Amino acid sequence: MYSSKPVTHARRMLLYRALQCRRKRSSAVAATSNVKVVNDVRHVRGEYGCVTEADVRHFRSLLGEPNVLTGAENVGPYNVDYMKQASGDSGLVLRPKTAEDVSDILKYCNDRSIAVCPQAGNTSVSSGSVALFDEVVLSTERMNNIINFDPVSGVLVCEAGCVLESLMKYVDGHGYMMPLDLGSKGSCQIGGNVSTNAGGIRVIRYGTLQGCVLGLEAVTADGTILDCLNTLRKDNTGYHLKHLFIGSEGTLGIVTKVAILCPNLPKHVNVAFIGLDSYDKVLKLFSIARAEFGETLSSFELLDNTAVTYVESKLHLSCPITNVHPFYVLIELASSQPNVGQHMENVLEKALGDSVISDATTTDQMSSIQKIWKVRETVIEALLKLGYVYSFDISLPLNRFYEIVELTREKLKDVADVKTVCGFGHIGDGNLHLNVVTSQRNEELARMIEPFIYKWTSKCRGSVSAEHGIGLAKTQFLEQTKSKSAIDLMRSLKNSMDPKCILNPYKVIPAVAASDQ
Amino acid sequence: MYSSKPVTHARRMLLYRALQCRRKRSSAVAATSNVKVVNDVRHVRGEYGCVTEADVRHFRSLLGEPNVLTGAENVGPYNVDYMKQASGDSGLVLRPKTAEDVSDILKYCNDRSIAVCPQAGNTSVSSGSVALFDEVVLSTERMNNIINFDPVSGVLVCEAGCVLESLMKYVDGHGYMMPLDLGSKGSCQIGGNVSTNAGGIRVIRYGTLQGCVLGLEAVTADGTILDCLNTLRKDNTGYHLKHLFIGSEGTLGIVTKVAILCPNLPKHVNVAFIGLDSYDKVLKLFSIARAEFGETLSSFELLDNTAVTYVESKLHLSCPITNVHPFYVLIELASSQPNVGQHMENVLEKALGDSVISDATTTDQMSSIQKIWKVRETVIEALLKLGYVYSFDISLPLNRFYEIVELTREKLKDVADVKTVCGFGHIGDGNLHLNVVTSQRNEELARMIEPFIYKWTSKCRGSVSAEHGIGLAKTQFLEQTKSKSAIDLMRSLKNSMDPKCILNPYKVIPAVAASDQ
C-alpha cells in the first residue's frame, strides 16, 4: 500500500494493458486453465458453477445494466492486481449500491455455487482483492455514502466503499481525524481497510482497527445481512462478532457499513529526525521516548542508512541531517498541549549529552514536517528505481527487530544479482519492512530468501504479515505464524460460515470447498 | 464489580454461610431440582453426565488431592455469587495449575458430557461465574504466574489467574500501568477480565480489552490448547481468533494465558470536580473537553445531584464543591506533560465565563484526587444503605444518555416503595449506571422496570449491558440489543466450537446442548 495515486478508471486501463502485454510474453499464465501456480502454490479451480447468460440477465435485472460489467475491456481492469503480481480471469463485475443488493447477489451465488471475489479499492499488496480464476468480482465502489457523523462522540458511520482520503477530509472539517493513515489513502476504501485490518503509520498511537471499529454491517455467504452496526464504545452483550470480519479479508463475509471512533485532531505537532550509531541505541531511545512522551508519541519510525542513501541518490531528496549515521529515527509528537516542541528538544538534548543519539533536527513547521516524512515514505519508490524489490512486511519482538536485516545481508552477500538489502519500519509497532533488491525477479532467489526470512520470523514468534494480510500471496507461510490448532479453528469457522466456500476462495487459508473435502 | 474487598477464603465462607441461611428461609431454591427459574427465565438442567466417584478419583490422580474439592464446606463457597443473586449446586471444584491440566479436564469432561463452569475471581455481577445446577467448577486461582514483562515494549504476559491489583503493582514497578482499572481489582483475575471484556473507569483513554489484549491462550471444549499468545502489536495472518474468547464469558473456551499491552504511567495527573445546571451543558463541556484536552483526557464521569446527595448523607463524605447543582462532572487529565493542571484551569475558567459550567474545583494533590474519586466510586455503597438497589448498566448514545433517568423517575413517581432513582456513569464511554432504590427486592417492580428500561435502550440502539456482560442474569434481554441474525450466528459459533455445550451452560445465549435440539 505504498502508492497514493488514485486508481482512476484510466489508470486501471493502463495497468490492464500493461498486464495484457506481459501475458502475451509469458507462457506460464493460461487464462482458461483450471490450475494456476502462485508463488509455488498450485491452486485448482474449485467445483464452482460457471456464470451463464441467464445469470448475467438476472444480475442486470437486479442492479441495472450499467452496474453489471462484462467483456474484456470493461472487466479487465478489475482483474489486475495493484502490484501487478497476480491477475484474475473474472468475466463479470457486479457493482451493488446497497447491502440488500449484496445480499441478493450472495444469496443467488450461494444457491448456484458461484464463487465471489469482493473488491474494495483493490490496493492489496498480497493479491487479496483480485480473482484467481473466474470468480465474480463484487465491487463496493458505488457504496460510498457517509451515513452519519456525531460531532460530540466522534463516531463516523459510513458505507464500505468510501475512499479513506475522502473520509479524512470529511472528519477533518469537524475537528477530528481518521485513526488510520496509509500510503494508498487516495484509492483504498474503508471496507477494504476494515476487511484487512489495515495499519499504517500511527498504530502506535491509535491502535489497530480491531480497537477503533465500534461496529459494522456485513453480508455473509448465504446472503444474511448481519447488523452489528454498534456505535457505542461499550457493549458486552454476547460474542463480539465484528472481529470475525475485521482482518479476515472478505472470506467470512462482505463488510457493507462501518462505525469508527475518530480521535480529535491534535493542535500541536512536532517532528524530529535523529541519527544514531547502533540499533541498541535505537532501542534505548525508544524506551526514553515512550517514558518521556507517553500519550503524545504518535510515530517512532526507523530507517537504516542504506534506505536513506537510496532515497537521496535515486529521488534526490536531502537527508534532514547532514552527517551519515548507521540508523535514523523519525519521532512525531501530536498533542493538545502547546509545549510538546520544547519537551522534544529537552529530551533530545539530554539524549545527545548521554550519547544515546548522535545528531538530531526538530521542527513544528508543516512544510518541514512534510519534507521529513517524505524521506520515510519514499523508500520503496527509491528502491524500485534500483531494481526489483522483494519486500517483507514482518512483525518481530523489538530485541530481534534488526537482526534479520543483518542476517539476510550476510546470507546474500555473495549472490551476484542482489543489489542491496535494507530495513525500515514502524519500531513503535514492531513492524519491519525488510527489502531485498535485485536487477529483476528471480524465482530461485525468492525460493531461497522467503523461507529463510519466514522461518526465522516464526522462530522469534513474529508474524509473517504484520499489516498486509495473507491474501493469495502468503497462504503457504500461514503455518509459520499460526499454530496448527489455530489454523484448524480458522478452517472450521470458514466451513461453518461459508460451507460452499464461495467467498474469496484460494485466499488466506487454502480453499476447502465442501466439494473438495 | 463495585467492591474492592479481596475474596479471601474466610470471606467466601462468610458469604456461603449467609447464603445457606437465606436458602433455609426460601422455598424457591431446590438444590436437587432439574428446573430453576432465574429472573423469570426457566432453566432445565441439560442432559449432562453426573459426576461419579470414579470421576473424582480420576481428577485426584490428575491434579493431586488438595486441588480437587468436594463436600459442602469446601465446595460451597465457590457456589456463591459475588452479589448473592444466584447460587449453584456444584459438588466438585477443580483447581488446575497449567493449561495442560485444563486441557486434560476438558477432554475428560467433553468425553463424559460433564458440564463445566469456569471461575476466575468470581466477581461477576451478572451471575456469570457460578454454576446453576451441578456443573463442575474449574477455578483458575492457582494459575497465577507472571510469565514475562518486556520493559521496552510494555507487553505483559501472564497466566489467567493473576489478580488484577497484583499485576497493577507489578507493572507500576516498571513505570507502566494496566490499561484497565475496576472496583473489584483486589479479587478479580485477569482471565476473568478478558473473558468478560471488563471495562472500568479509563476506557475513554485506553479503550476496551478488545484493543489492549495482544494475544491469549485458551482451551476449547474438546481440550485443544489454542495458542494465540501473540505479543506483537501487528499481526494480520488469518482470522483474529483471540476475539472469540474476549467477552464470550467462558462459553467458547477457557482463557489460560494473556498478553496485554500496558501504557506508560502518566507523570502528571489533575482532577476537576464541576457543577453544571443541565444535561445539555454536560454535553457541551464534554465536547470542549475532548477538543481541548485530546489525548490527555483519561476520565469524564457524570453524577446527578441525587447520587451525590446520598453519598453525602449516607457515607458522610463531602461534595468537593459546596453549592448544589443538578449535575456534577469529574474530569481527570493524565499526561507526560507538566502543564495539564494549568490547561485544565484555563479551560474551566473560560467555560465558567461562557456559563457552560457553574462551579469547579481542581487539584493535582494525590490525597485530594483520591477524595474526589471516592465521591464517584461510592455511589452504589451509599444507595445500598438506603435500600435494595436495582442497578442497570446500559450504553446509550450521548444525546439520549440522561433521558431514561428522567423517564424512569416519572414512571415510578407514584410507586410507594420506590425511594429514589438516580444516574451516574462514564459519559466518555456512553455508559450509564441507572439505579432504582426500593426498601426491599420486589419482583413485581422488577417485572415492570426491566423491560421498560431495556426496550427503551433497544429503541435508542443502546446496549443492555455496557460492561457487566450477559452472564445468567440478562439472557432474556439479549434480543433487545442484538439482531436475530447476530444471535443466530452466535449460536452457530457455539454449536460449532462446543457441540455438547459443556462450557458455562445456561449463560450468555440460552443453552443449546446437542441433546436438546
PDB file of N, CA, C and O in Angstrom, chain A residues 452-481:
ATOM      1  N   PHE A 452      13.687 -18.624   4.306  1.00  0.00           N
ATOM      2  CA  PHE A 452      14.713 -18.239   5.285  1.00  0.00           C
ATOM      3  C   PHE A 452      14.183 -17.165   6.236  1.00  0.00           C
ATOM      4  O   PHE A 452      14.246 -17.297   7.462  1.00  0.00           O
ATOM      5  N   ILE A 453      13.607 -16.113   5.657  1.00  0.00           N
ATOM      6  CA  ILE A 453      13.109 -14.999   6.484  1.00  0.00           C
ATOM      7  C   ILE A 453      11.897 -15.415   7.309  1.00  0.00           C
ATOM      8  O   ILE A 453      11.804 -15.120   8.501  1.00  0.00           O
ATOM      9  N   TYR A 454      10.976 -16.155   6.697  1.00  0.00           N
ATOM     10  CA  TYR A 454       9.758 -16.510   7.420  1.00  0.00           C
ATOM     11  C   TYR A 454      10.016 -17.555   8.504  1.00  0.00           C
ATOM     12  O   TYR A 454       9.377 -17.527   9.560  1.00  0.00           O
ATOM     13  N   LYS A 455      10.970 -18.466   8.253  1.00  0.00           N
ATOM     14  CA  LYS A 455      11.301 -19.450   9.300  1.00  0.00           C
ATOM     15  C   LYS A 455      11.906 -18.737  10.502  1.00  0.00           C
ATOM     16  O   LYS A 455      11.600 -19.037  11.653  1.00  0.00           O
ATOM     17  N   TRP A 456      12.787 -17.802  10.218  1.00  0.00           N
ATOM     18  CA  TRP A 456      13.445 -17.053  11.302  1.00  0.00           C
ATOM     19  C   TRP A 456      12.386 -16.242  12.068  1.00  0.00           C
ATOM     20  O   TRP A 456      12.377 -16.205  13.291  1.00  0.00           O
ATOM     21  N   THR A 457      11.482 -15.626  11.310  1.00  0.00           N
ATOM     22  CA  THR A 457      10.394 -14.848  11.929  1.00  0.00           C
ATOM     23  C   THR A 457       9.563 -15.739  12.841  1.00  0.00           C
ATOM     24  O   THR A 457       9.226 -15.366  13.974  1.00  0.00           O
ATOM     25  N   SER A 458       9.262 -16.935  12.342  1.00  0.00           N
ATOM     26  CA  SER A 458       8.477 -17.882  13.114  1.00  0.00           C
ATOM     27  C   SER A 458       9.202 -18.274  14.394  1.00  0.00           C
ATOM     28  O   SER A 458       8.613 -18.346  15.473  1.00  0.00           O
ATOM     29  N   LYS A 459      10.528 -18.514  14.289  1.00  0.00           N
ATOM     30  CA  LYS A 459      11.336 -18.909  15.456  1.00  0.00           C
ATOM     31  C   LYS A 459      11.301 -17.826  16.537  1.00  0.00           C
ATOM     32  O   LYS A 459      11.350 -18.119  17.723  1.00  0.00           O
ATOM     33  N   CYS A 460      11.226 -16.574  16.101  1.00  0.00           N
ATOM     34  CA  CYS A 460      11.175 -15.448  17.060  1.00  0.00           C
ATOM     35  C   CYS A 460       9.747 -15.148  17.516  1.00  0.00           C
ATOM     36  O   CYS A 460       9.504 -14.110  18.138  1.00  0.00           O
ATOM     37  N   ARG A 461       8.796 -16.002  17.172  1.00  0.00           N
ATOM     38  CA  ARG A 461       7.363 -15.775  17.443  1.00  0.00           C
ATOM     39  C   ARG A 461       6.889 -14.452  16.830  1.00  0.00           C
ATOM     40  O   ARG A 461       6.097 -13.715  17.427  1.00  0.00           O
ATOM     41  N   GLY A 462       7.418 -14.156  15.648  1.00  0.00           N
ATOM     42  CA  GLY A 462       6.985 -12.959  14.927  1.00  0.00           C
ATOM     43  C   GLY A 462       5.809 -13.270  14.035  1.00  0.00           C
ATOM     44  O   GLY A 462       5.214 -14.337  14.117  1.00  0.00           O
ATOM     45  N   SER A 463       5.462 -12.319  13.167  1.00  0.00           N
ATOM     46  CA  SER A 463       4.362 -12.513  12.229  1.00  0.00           C
ATOM     47  C   SER A 463       4.875 -12.345  10.806  1.00  0.00           C
ATOM     48  O   SER A 463       5.598 -11.390  10.521  1.00  0.00           O
ATOM     49  N   VAL A 464       4.485 -13.257   9.904  1.00  0.00           N
ATOM     50  CA  VAL A 464       4.925 -13.175   8.512  1.00  0.00           C
ATOM     51  C   VAL A 464       4.153 -12.121   7.727  1.00  0.00           C
ATOM     52  O   VAL A 464       4.486 -11.823   6.593  1.00  0.00           O
ATOM     53  N   SER A 465       3.118 -11.561   8.338  1.00  0.00           N
ATOM     54  CA  SER A 465       2.436 -10.435   7.709  1.00  0.00           C
ATOM     55  C   SER A 465       1.911  -9.512   8.798  1.00  0.00           C
ATOM     56  O   SER A 465       0.897  -9.779   9.420  1.00  0.00           O
ATOM     57  N   ALA A 466       2.642  -8.426   9.011  1.00  0.00           N
ATOM     58  CA  ALA A 466       2.277  -7.517  10.097  1.00  0.00           C
ATOM     59  C   ALA A 466       1.015  -6.747   9.752  1.00  0.00           C
ATOM     60  O   ALA A 466       0.100  -6.646  10.546  1.00  0.00           O
ATOM     61  N   GLU A 467       0.978  -6.206   8.513  1.00  0.00           N
ATOM     62  CA  GLU A 467      -0.180  -5.373   8.185  1.00  0.00           C
ATOM     63  C   GLU A 467      -0.750  -5.627   6.802  1.00  0.00           C
ATOM     64  O   GLU A 467      -1.811  -5.125   6.491  1.00  0.00           O
ATOM     65  N   HIS A 468      -0.075  -6.396   5.968  1.00  0.00           N
ATOM     66  CA  HIS A 468      -0.539  -6.550   4.587  1.00  0.00           C
ATOM     67  C   HIS A 468      -1.456  -7.752   4.369  1.00  0.00           C
ATOM     68  O   HIS A 468      -1.933  -7.974   3.254  1.00  0.00           O
ATOM     69  N   GLY A 469      -1.669  -8.545   5.402  1.00  0.00           N
ATOM     70  CA  GLY A 469      -2.569  -9.688   5.258  1.00  0.00           C
ATOM     71  C   GLY A 469      -1.912 -10.873   4.563  1.00  0.00           C
ATOM     72  O   GLY A 469      -0.739 -10.828   4.174  1.00  0.00           O
ATOM     73  N   ILE A 470      -2.696 -11.939   4.411  1.00  0.00           N
ATOM     74  CA  ILE A 470      -2.213 -13.167   3.778  1.00  0.00           C
ATOM     75  C   ILE A 470      -2.587 -13.175   2.297  1.00  0.00           C
ATOM     76  O   ILE A 470      -1.769 -13.477   1.440  1.00  0.00           O
ATOM     77  N   GLY A 471      -3.826 -12.768   2.006  1.00  0.00           N
ATOM     78  CA  GLY A 471      -4.286 -12.716   0.616  1.00  0.00           C
ATOM     79  C   GLY A 471      -4.030 -14.027  -0.103  1.00  0.00           C
ATOM     80  O   GLY A 471      -4.198 -15.123   0.460  1.00  0.00           O
ATOM     81  N   LEU A 472      -3.589 -13.902  -1.364  1.00  0.00           N
ATOM     82  CA  LEU A 472      -3.242 -15.076  -2.159  1.00  0.00           C
ATOM     83  C   LEU A 472      -1.739 -15.320  -2.062  1.00  0.00           C
ATOM     84  O   LEU A 472      -1.259 -16.450  -2.210  1.00  0.00           O
ATOM     85  N   ALA A 473      -1.003 -14.241  -1.775  1.00  0.00           N
ATOM     86  CA  ALA A 473       0.457 -14.281  -1.903  1.00  0.00           C
ATOM     87  C   ALA A 473       1.161 -15.043  -0.789  1.00  0.00           C
ATOM     88  O   ALA A 473       2.277 -15.523  -0.967  1.00  0.00           O
ATOM     89  N   LYS A 474       0.544 -15.154   0.386  1.00  0.00           N
ATOM     90  CA  LYS A 474       1.292 -15.711   1.522  1.00  0.00           C
ATOM     91  C   LYS A 474       0.637 -16.928   2.155  1.00  0.00           C
ATOM     92  O   LYS A 474       1.013 -17.301   3.273  1.00  0.00           O
ATOM     93  N   THR A 475      -0.322 -17.548   1.473  1.00  0.00           N
ATOM     94  CA  THR A 475      -1.033 -18.677   2.101  1.00  0.00           C
ATOM     95  C   THR A 475      -0.070 -19.774   2.549  1.00  0.00           C
ATOM     96  O   THR A 475      -0.273 -20.406   3.585  1.00  0.00           O
ATOM     97  N   GLN A 476       1.005 -19.953   1.796  1.00  0.00           N
ATOM     98  CA  GLN A 476       1.934 -21.044   2.131  1.00  0.00           C
ATOM     99  C   GLN A 476       2.749 -20.765   3.385  1.00  0.00           C
ATOM    100  O   GLN A 476       3.416 -21.657   3.901  1.00  0.00           O
ATOM    101  N   PHE A 477       2.726 -19.512   3.861  1.00  0.00           N
ATOM    102  CA  PHE A 477       3.534 -19.189   5.043  1.00  0.00           C
ATOM    103  C   PHE A 477       2.695 -19.043   6.317  1.00  0.00           C
ATOM    104  O   PHE A 477       3.232 -18.778   7.385  1.00  0.00           O
ATOM    105  N   LEU A 478       1.374 -19.211   6.176  1.00  0.00           N
ATOM    106  CA  LEU A 478       0.495 -19.057   7.340  1.00  0.00           C
ATOM    107  C   LEU A 478       0.923 -19.974   8.483  1.00  0.00           C
ATOM    108  O   LEU A 478       0.941 -19.581   9.652  1.00  0.00           O
ATOM    109  N   GLU A 479       1.308 -21.192   8.126  1.00  0.00           N
ATOM    110  CA  GLU A 479       1.684 -22.170   9.157  1.00  0.00           C
ATOM    111  C   GLU A 479       2.914 -21.759   9.947  1.00  0.00           C
ATOM    112  O   GLU A 479       3.174 -22.295  11.017  1.00  0.00           O
ATOM    113  N   GLN A 480       3.689 -20.833   9.398  1.00  0.00           N
ATOM    114  CA  GLN A 480       4.889 -20.412  10.130  1.00  0.00           C
ATOM    115  C   GLN A 480       4.582 -19.318  11.134  1.00  0.00           C
ATOM    116  O   GLN A 480       5.468 -18.888  11.883  1.00  0.00           O
ATOM    117  N   THR A 481       3.361 -18.827  11.151  1.00  0.00           N
ATOM    118  CA  THR A 481       2.982 -17.792  12.107  1.00  0.00           C
ATOM    119  C   THR A 481       1.911 -18.296  13.051  1.00  0.00           C
ATOM    120  O   THR A 481       1.841 -17.884  14.195  1.00  0.00           O
TER     121      THR A 481
END
